[in-house]
mmCIF file of C-alpha atoms in Angstrom:
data_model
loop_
_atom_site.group_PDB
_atom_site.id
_atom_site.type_symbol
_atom_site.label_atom_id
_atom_site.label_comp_id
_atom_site.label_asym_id
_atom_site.label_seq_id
_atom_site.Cartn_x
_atom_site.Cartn_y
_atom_site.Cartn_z
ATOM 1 C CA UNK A 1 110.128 128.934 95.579
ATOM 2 C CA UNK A 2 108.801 125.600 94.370
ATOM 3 C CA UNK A 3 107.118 126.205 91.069
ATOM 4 C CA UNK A 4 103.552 124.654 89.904
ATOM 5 C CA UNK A 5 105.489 123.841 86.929
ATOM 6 C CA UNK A 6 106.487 120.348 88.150
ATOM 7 C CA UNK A 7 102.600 119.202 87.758
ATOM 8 C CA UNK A 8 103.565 119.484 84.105
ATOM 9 C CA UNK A 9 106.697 116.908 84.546
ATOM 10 C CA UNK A 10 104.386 114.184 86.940
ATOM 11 C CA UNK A 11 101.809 114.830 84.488
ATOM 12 C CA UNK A 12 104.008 113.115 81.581
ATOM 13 C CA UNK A 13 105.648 110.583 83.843
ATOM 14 C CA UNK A 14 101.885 109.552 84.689
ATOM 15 C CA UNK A 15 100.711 109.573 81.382
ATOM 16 C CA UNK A 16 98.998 105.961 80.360
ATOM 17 C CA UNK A 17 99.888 105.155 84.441
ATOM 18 C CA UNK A 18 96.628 106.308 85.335
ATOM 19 C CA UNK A 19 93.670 102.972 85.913
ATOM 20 C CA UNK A 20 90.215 104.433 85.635
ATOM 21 C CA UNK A 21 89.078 105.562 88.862
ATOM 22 C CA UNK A 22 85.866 103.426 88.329
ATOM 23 C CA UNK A 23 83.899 102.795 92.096
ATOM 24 C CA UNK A 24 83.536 99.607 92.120
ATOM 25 C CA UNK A 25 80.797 97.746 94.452
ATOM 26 C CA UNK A 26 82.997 95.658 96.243
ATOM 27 C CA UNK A 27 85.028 98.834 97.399
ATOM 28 C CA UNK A 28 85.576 99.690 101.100
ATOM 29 C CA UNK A 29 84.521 102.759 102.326
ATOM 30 C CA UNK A 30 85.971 104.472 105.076
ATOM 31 C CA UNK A 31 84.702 107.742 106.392
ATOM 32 C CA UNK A 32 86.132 110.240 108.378
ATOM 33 C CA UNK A 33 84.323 112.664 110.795
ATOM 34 C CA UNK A 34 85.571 116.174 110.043
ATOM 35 C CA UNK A 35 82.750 118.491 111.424
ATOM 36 C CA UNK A 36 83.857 120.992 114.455
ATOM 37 C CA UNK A 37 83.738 117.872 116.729
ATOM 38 C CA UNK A 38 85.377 115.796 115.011
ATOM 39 C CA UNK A 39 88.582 118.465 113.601
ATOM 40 C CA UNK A 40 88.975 119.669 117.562
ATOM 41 C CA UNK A 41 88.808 116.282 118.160
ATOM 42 C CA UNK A 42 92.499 115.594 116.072
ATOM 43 C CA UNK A 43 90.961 114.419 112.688
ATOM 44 C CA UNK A 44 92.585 115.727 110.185
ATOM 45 C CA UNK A 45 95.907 113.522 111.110
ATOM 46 C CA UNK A 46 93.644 110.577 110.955
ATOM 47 C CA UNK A 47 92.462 111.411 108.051
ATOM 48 C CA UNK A 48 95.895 112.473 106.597
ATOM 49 C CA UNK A 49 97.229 108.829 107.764
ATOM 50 C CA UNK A 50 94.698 106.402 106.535
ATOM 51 C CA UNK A 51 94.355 108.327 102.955
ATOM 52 C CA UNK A 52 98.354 108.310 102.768
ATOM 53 C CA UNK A 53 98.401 104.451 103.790
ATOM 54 C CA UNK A 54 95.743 104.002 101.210
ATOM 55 C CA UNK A 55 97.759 105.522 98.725
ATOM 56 C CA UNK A 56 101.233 103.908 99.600
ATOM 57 C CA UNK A 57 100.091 100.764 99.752
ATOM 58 C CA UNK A 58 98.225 101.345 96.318
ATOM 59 C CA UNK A 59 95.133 99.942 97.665
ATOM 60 C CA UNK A 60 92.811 102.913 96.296
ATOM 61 C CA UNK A 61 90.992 100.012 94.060
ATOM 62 C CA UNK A 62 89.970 98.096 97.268
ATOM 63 C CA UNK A 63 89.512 100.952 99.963
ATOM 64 C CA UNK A 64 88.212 104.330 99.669
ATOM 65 C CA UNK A 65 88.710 107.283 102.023
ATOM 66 C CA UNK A 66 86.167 110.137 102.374
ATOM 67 C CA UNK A 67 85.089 112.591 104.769
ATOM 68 C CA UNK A 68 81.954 113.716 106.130
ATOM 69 C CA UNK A 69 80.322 115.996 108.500
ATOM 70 C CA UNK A 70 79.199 115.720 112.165
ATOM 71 C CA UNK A 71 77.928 112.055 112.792
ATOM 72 C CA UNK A 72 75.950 112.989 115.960
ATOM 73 C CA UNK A 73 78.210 111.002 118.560
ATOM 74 C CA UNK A 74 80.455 113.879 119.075
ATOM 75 C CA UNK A 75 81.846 112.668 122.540
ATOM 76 C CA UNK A 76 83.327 109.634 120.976
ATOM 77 C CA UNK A 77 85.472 111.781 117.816
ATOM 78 C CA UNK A 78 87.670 111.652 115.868
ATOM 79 C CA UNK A 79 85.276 108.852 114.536
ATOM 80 C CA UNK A 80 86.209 106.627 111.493
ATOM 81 C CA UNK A 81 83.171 104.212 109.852
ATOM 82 C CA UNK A 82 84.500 101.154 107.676
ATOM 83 C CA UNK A 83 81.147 100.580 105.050
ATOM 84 C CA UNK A 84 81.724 96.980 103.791
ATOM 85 C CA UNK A 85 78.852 95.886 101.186
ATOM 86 C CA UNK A 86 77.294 92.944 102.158
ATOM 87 C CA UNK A 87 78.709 93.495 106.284
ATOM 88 C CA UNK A 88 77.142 95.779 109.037
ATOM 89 C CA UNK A 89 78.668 98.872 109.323
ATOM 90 C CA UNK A 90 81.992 99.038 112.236
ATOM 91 C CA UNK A 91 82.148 102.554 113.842
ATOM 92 C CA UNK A 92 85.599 103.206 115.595
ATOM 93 C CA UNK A 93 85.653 105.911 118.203
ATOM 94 C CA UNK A 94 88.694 108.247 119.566
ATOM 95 C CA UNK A 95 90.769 107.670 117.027
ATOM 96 C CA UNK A 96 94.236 108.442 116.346
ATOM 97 C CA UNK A 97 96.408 108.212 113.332
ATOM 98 C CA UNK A 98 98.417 104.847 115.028
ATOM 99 C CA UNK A 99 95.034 103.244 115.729
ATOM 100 C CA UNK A 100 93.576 103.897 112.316
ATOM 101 C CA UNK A 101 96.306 102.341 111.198
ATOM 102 C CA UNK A 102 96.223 99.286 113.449
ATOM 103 C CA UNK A 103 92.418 99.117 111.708
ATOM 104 C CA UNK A 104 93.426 99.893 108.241
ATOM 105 C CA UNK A 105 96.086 96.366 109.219
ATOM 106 C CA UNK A 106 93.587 94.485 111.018
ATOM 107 C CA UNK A 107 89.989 95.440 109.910
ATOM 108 C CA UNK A 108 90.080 96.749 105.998
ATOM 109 C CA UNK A 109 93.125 94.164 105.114
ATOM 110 C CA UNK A 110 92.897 91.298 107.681
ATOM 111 C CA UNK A 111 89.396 90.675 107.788
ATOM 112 C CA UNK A 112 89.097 91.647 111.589
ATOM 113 C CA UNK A 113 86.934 93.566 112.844
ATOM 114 C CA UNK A 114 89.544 95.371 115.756
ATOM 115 C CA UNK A 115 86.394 95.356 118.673
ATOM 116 C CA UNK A 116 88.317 97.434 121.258
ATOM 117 C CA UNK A 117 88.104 100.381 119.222
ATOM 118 C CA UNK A 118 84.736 100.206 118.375
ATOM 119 C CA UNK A 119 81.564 102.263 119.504
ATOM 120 C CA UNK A 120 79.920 98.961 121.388
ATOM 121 C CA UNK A 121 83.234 98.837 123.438
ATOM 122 C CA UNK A 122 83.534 102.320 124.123
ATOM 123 C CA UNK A 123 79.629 102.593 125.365
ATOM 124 C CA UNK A 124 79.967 98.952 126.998
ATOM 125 C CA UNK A 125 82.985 100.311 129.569
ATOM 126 C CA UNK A 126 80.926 102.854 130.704
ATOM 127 C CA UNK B 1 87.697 125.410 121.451
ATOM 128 C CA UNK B 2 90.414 124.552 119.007
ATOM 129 C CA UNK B 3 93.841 124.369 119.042
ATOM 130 C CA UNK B 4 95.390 126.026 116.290
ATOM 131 C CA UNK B 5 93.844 128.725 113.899
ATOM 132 C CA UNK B 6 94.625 126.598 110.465
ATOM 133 C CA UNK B 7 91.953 124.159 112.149
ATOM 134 C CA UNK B 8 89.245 127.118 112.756
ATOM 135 C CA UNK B 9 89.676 127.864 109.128
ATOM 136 C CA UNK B 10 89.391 123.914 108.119
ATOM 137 C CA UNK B 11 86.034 123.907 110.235
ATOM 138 C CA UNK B 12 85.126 127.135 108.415
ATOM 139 C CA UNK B 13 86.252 126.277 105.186
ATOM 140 C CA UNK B 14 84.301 122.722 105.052
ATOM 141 C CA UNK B 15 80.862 125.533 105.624
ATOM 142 C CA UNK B 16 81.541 126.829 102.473
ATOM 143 C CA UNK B 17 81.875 123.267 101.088
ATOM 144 C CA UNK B 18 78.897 122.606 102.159
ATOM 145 C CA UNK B 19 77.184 125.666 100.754
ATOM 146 C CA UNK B 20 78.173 124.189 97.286
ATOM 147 C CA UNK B 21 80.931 126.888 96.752
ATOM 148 C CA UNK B 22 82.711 126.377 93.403
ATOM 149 C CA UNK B 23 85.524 128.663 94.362
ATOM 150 C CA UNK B 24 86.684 129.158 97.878
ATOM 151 C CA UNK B 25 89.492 131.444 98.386
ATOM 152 C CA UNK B 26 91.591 131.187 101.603
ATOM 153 C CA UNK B 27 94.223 134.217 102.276
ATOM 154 C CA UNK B 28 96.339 134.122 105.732
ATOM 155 C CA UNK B 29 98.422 137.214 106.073
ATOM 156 C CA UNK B 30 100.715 137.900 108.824
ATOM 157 C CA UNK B 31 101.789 141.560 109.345
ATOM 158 C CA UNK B 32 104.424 142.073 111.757
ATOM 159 C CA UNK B 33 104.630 145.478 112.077
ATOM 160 C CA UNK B 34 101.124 145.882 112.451
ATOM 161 C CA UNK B 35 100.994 143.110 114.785
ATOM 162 C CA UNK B 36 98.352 141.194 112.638
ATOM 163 C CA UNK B 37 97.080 137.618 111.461
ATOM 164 C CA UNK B 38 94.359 138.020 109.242
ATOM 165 C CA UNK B 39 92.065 135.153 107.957
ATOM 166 C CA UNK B 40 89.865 135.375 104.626
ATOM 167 C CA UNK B 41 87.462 132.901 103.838
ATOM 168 C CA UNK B 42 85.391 133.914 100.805
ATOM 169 C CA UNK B 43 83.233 131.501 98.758
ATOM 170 C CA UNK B 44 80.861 131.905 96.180
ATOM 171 C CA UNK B 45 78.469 129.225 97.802
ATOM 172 C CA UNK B 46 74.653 129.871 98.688
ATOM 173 C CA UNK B 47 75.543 132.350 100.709
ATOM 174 C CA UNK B 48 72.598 133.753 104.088
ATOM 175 C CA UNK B 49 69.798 136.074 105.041
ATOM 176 C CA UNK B 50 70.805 138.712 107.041
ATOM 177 C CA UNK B 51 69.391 136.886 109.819
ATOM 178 C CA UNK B 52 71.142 133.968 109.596
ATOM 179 C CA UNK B 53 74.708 135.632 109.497
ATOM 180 C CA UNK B 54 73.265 136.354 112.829
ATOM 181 C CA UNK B 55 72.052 133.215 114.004
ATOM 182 C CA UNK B 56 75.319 131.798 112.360
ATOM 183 C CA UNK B 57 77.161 133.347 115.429
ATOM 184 C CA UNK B 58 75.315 131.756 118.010
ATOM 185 C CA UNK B 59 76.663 128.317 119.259
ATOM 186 C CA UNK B 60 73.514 127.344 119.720
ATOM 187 C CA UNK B 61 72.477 127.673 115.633
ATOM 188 C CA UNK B 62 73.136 125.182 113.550
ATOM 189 C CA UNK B 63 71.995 124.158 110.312
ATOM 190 C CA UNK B 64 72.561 120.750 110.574
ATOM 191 C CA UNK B 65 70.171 117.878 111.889
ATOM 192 C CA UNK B 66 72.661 115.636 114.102
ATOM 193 C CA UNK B 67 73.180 117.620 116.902
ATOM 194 C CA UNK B 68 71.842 120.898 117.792
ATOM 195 C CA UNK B 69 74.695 123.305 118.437
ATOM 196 C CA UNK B 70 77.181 124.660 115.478
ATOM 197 C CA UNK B 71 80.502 126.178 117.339
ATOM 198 C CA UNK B 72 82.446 126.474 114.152
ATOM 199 C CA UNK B 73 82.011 130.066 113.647
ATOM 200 C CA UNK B 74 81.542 130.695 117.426
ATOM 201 C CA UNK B 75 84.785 129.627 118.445
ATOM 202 C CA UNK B 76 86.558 131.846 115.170
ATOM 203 C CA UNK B 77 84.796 134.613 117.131
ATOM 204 C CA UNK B 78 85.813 133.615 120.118
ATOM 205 C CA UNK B 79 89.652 132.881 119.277
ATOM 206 C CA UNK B 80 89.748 136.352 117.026
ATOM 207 C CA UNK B 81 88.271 138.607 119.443
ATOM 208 C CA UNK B 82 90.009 137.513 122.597
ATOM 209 C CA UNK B 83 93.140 138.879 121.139
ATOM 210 C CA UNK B 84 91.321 142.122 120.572
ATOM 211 C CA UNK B 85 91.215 141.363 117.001
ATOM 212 C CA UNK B 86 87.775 141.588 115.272
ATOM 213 C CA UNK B 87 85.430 138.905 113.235
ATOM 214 C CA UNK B 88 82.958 139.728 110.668
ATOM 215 C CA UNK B 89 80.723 138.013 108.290
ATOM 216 C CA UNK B 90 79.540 139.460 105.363
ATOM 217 C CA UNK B 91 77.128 137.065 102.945
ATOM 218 C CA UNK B 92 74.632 137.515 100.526
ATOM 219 C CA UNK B 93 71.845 134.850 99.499
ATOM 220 C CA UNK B 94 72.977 133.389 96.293
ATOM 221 C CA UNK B 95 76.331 135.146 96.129
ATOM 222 C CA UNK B 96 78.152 134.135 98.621
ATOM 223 C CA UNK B 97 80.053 134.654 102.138
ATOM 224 C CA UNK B 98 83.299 136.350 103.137
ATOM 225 C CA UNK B 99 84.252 135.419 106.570
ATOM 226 C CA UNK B 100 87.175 137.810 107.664
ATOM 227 C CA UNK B 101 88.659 137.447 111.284
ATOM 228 C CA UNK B 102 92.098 139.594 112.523
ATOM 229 C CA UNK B 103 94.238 138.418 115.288
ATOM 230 C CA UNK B 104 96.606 140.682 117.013
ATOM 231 C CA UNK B 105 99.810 139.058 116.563
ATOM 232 C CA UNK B 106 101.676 139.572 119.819
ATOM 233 C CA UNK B 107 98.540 138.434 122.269
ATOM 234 C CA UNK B 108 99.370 136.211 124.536
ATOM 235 C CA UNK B 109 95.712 134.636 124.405
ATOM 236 C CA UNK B 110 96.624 134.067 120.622
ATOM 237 C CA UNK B 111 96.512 130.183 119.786
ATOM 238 C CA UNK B 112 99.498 129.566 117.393
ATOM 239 C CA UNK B 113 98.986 129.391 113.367
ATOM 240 C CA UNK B 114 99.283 125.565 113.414
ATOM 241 C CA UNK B 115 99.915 123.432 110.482
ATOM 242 C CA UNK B 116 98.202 125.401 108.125
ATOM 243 C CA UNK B 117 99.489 123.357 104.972
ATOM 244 C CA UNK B 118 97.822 119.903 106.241
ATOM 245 C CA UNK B 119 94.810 121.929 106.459
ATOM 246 C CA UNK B 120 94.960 123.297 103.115
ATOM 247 C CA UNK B 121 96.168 120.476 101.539
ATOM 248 C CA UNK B 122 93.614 118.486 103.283
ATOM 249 C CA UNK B 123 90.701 120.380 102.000
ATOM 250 C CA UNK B 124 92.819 120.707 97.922
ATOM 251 C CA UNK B 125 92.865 117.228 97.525
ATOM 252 C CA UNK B 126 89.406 116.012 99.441
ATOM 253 C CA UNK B 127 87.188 118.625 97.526
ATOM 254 C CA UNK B 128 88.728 118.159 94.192
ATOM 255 C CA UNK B 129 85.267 119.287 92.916
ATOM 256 C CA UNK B 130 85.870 122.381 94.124
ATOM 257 C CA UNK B 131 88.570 125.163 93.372
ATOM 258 C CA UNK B 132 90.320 126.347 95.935
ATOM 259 C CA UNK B 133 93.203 129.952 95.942
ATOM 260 C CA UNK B 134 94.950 129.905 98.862
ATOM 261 C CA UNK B 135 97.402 133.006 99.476
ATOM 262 C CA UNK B 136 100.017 133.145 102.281
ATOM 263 C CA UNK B 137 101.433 136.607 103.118
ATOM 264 C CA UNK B 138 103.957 137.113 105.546
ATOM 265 C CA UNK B 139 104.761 141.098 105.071
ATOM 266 C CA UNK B 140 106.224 141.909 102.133
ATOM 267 C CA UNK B 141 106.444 138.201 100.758
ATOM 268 C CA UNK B 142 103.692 135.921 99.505
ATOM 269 C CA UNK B 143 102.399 132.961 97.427
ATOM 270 C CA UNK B 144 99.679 131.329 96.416
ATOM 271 C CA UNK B 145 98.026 127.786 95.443
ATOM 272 C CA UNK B 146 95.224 128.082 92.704
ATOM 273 C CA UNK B 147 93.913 124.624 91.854
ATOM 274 C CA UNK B 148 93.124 126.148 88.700
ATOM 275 C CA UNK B 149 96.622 126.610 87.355
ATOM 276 C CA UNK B 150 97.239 123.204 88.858
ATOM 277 C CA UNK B 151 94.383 122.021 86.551
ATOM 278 C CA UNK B 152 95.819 123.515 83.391
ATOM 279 C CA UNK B 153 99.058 121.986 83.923
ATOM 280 C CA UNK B 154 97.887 117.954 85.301
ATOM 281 C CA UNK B 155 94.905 117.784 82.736
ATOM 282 C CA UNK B 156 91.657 116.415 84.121
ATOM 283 C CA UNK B 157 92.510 113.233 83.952
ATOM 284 C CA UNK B 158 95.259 112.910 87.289
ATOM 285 C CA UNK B 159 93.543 112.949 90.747
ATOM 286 C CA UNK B 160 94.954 114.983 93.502
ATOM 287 C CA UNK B 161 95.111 111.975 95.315
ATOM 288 C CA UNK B 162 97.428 110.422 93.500
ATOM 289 C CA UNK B 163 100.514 109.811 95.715
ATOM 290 C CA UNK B 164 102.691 111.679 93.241
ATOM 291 C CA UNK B 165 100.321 114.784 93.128
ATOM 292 C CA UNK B 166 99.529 114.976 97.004
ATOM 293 C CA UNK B 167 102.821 114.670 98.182
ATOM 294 C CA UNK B 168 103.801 117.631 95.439
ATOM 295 C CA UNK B 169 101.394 120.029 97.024
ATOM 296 C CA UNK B 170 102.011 119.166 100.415
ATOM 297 C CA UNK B 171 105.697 119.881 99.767
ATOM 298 C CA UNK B 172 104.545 123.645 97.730
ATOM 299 C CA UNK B 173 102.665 124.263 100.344
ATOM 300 C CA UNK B 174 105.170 123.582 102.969
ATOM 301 C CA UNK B 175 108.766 124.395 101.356
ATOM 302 C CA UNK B 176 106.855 128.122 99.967
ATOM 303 C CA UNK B 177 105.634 128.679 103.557
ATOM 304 C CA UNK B 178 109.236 128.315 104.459
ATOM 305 C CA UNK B 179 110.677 130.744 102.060
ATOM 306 C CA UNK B 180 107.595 133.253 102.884
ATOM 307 C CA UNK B 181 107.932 133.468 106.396
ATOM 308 C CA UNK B 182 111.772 132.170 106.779
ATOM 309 C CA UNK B 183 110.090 129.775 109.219
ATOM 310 C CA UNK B 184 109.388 132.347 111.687
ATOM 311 C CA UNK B 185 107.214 130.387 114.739
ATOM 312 C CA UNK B 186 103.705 132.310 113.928
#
């Protein structure tokens, strides 16, 4: 059995390692869906992928990864919303761990807004 | 309807985030000879009226304002009871809610475990805030997760999101599960 123990070992390899968490304004905030809807709906792996990319890539200073309850669009989960201060706010619809990826690439890093995942392009091929 | 079980219990679980639960404790025991899976979800959150335990059951309650059905505990029901397994909520206002449901094992109409250590890791290191005992029981063998000890030994100062720390409790909570259950396909 692995033992809690080893939090005691990270713990000293981390020591002075650790920034201040601080939110800053500029952040990026991305928000997962993870009501009933959205969970049925596969978001947990989306939101498993885009906080592990965020991590990886140490890019927790620049983008931030939270969840929140049922949106309201339920037919259009797993949802992801990318809150940029100062920009309107992008809602991407069916998501999947590859394409929140492909956003996290093209939207949060690139600049990009990635329009055929968004809600406007879901609702406009209707 | 979900797929898996460990998602009901995410769905469940986030309810008793949401009712501002300091602790929630999650136990999943499997009991082969009995033919059992048994899920407890008890938080010490704001807990409900009689009546609303009541109303909780219904899809067509919800507490929330941005749609106007809540399935969460519905489909628990559902997925527990059409194994012939039973589902019962017991809360009390201010004190908090135990939500209990038992599978039979062997059912064909049984939806599998699933990955139940994404789920609880998911819900350990997105509610830091919160304190979380999870406790996995497969017969005779067990072990458990207490954020508390995990506390005591990180300090307060190291987030569970640090890729270090998250990638140590996803690997507890999977390599444990292993030596529980022996990786039996639940």
């Amino acid at each position: 059995m692995k033992s809690l123990e080893e939090l005691r070992a990270i713990r000293a390899k981390m020591q002075g390692k650790v920034g201040v968490r601080a939110e800053n304004e500029n952040q990026i905030r991305v928000v997962v869906g993870m009501a009933t809807c959205g969970i049925a709906s596969g978001a947990r792996p989306v939101l498993t992928a885009l906080s592990d990319a965020v991590q990886e890539q140490n890019l927790s200073e620049k983008i931030c990864v939270t969840q929140t309850g049922c949106i309201g669009l339920c037919q259009y989960e797993p949802i992801v919303e990318v809150l940029e201060p100062g920009k309107e706010k992008v809602t991407y619809v069916k998501m999947t761990p590859e394409k929140a990826l492909e956003v996290l690439r093209l939207h949060l890093l690139g600049g990009q807004v990635v329009t055929k995942y968004t809600l406007g392009a879901a609702q406009n091929s209707l | 309807m979900m797929p898996e079980i460990s998602l009901n219990i995410l769905d469940v679980a986030e309810n008793s985030v949401r009712a501002k639960a300091a602790l929630i404790e999650i136990t999943v025991s499997v009991k082969t000879k009995e033919d059992t899976l048994t899920v407890i979800i008890r938080d010490d959150g704001c807990g409900m009226t009689a009546d609303q335990v009541k109303r909780a059951q219904d899809p067509f309650f919800t507490t929330r304002t941005t749609r106007i059905v809540g399935l969460g505990l519905a489909f628990f029901k559902q997925a527990a009871e059409s194994t012939g397994g039973t589902f019962s909520i017991d809360s009390e206002k201010g004190i908090g809610t135990i939500v209990k449901a038992v599978f039979i094992l062997s059912h064909i109409d049984r939806m599998p475990l699933g990955d139940i250590s994404s789920t609880i890791h998911t819900l350990v290191v997105f509610n830091e805030q919160i304190d979380f005992k999870y406790t996995y029981e497969y017969d005779d063998k067990s072990f458990s997760l207490d954020t508390r000890e995990m506390r005591e030994m990180l300090g307060d100062e190291i987030s569970f999101m640090e890729p270090e720390v998250s990638l140590f409790i996803w690997e507890y909570l999977d390599n444990n599960k292993q030596e529980t259950d022996g990786g039996a396909d639940i």
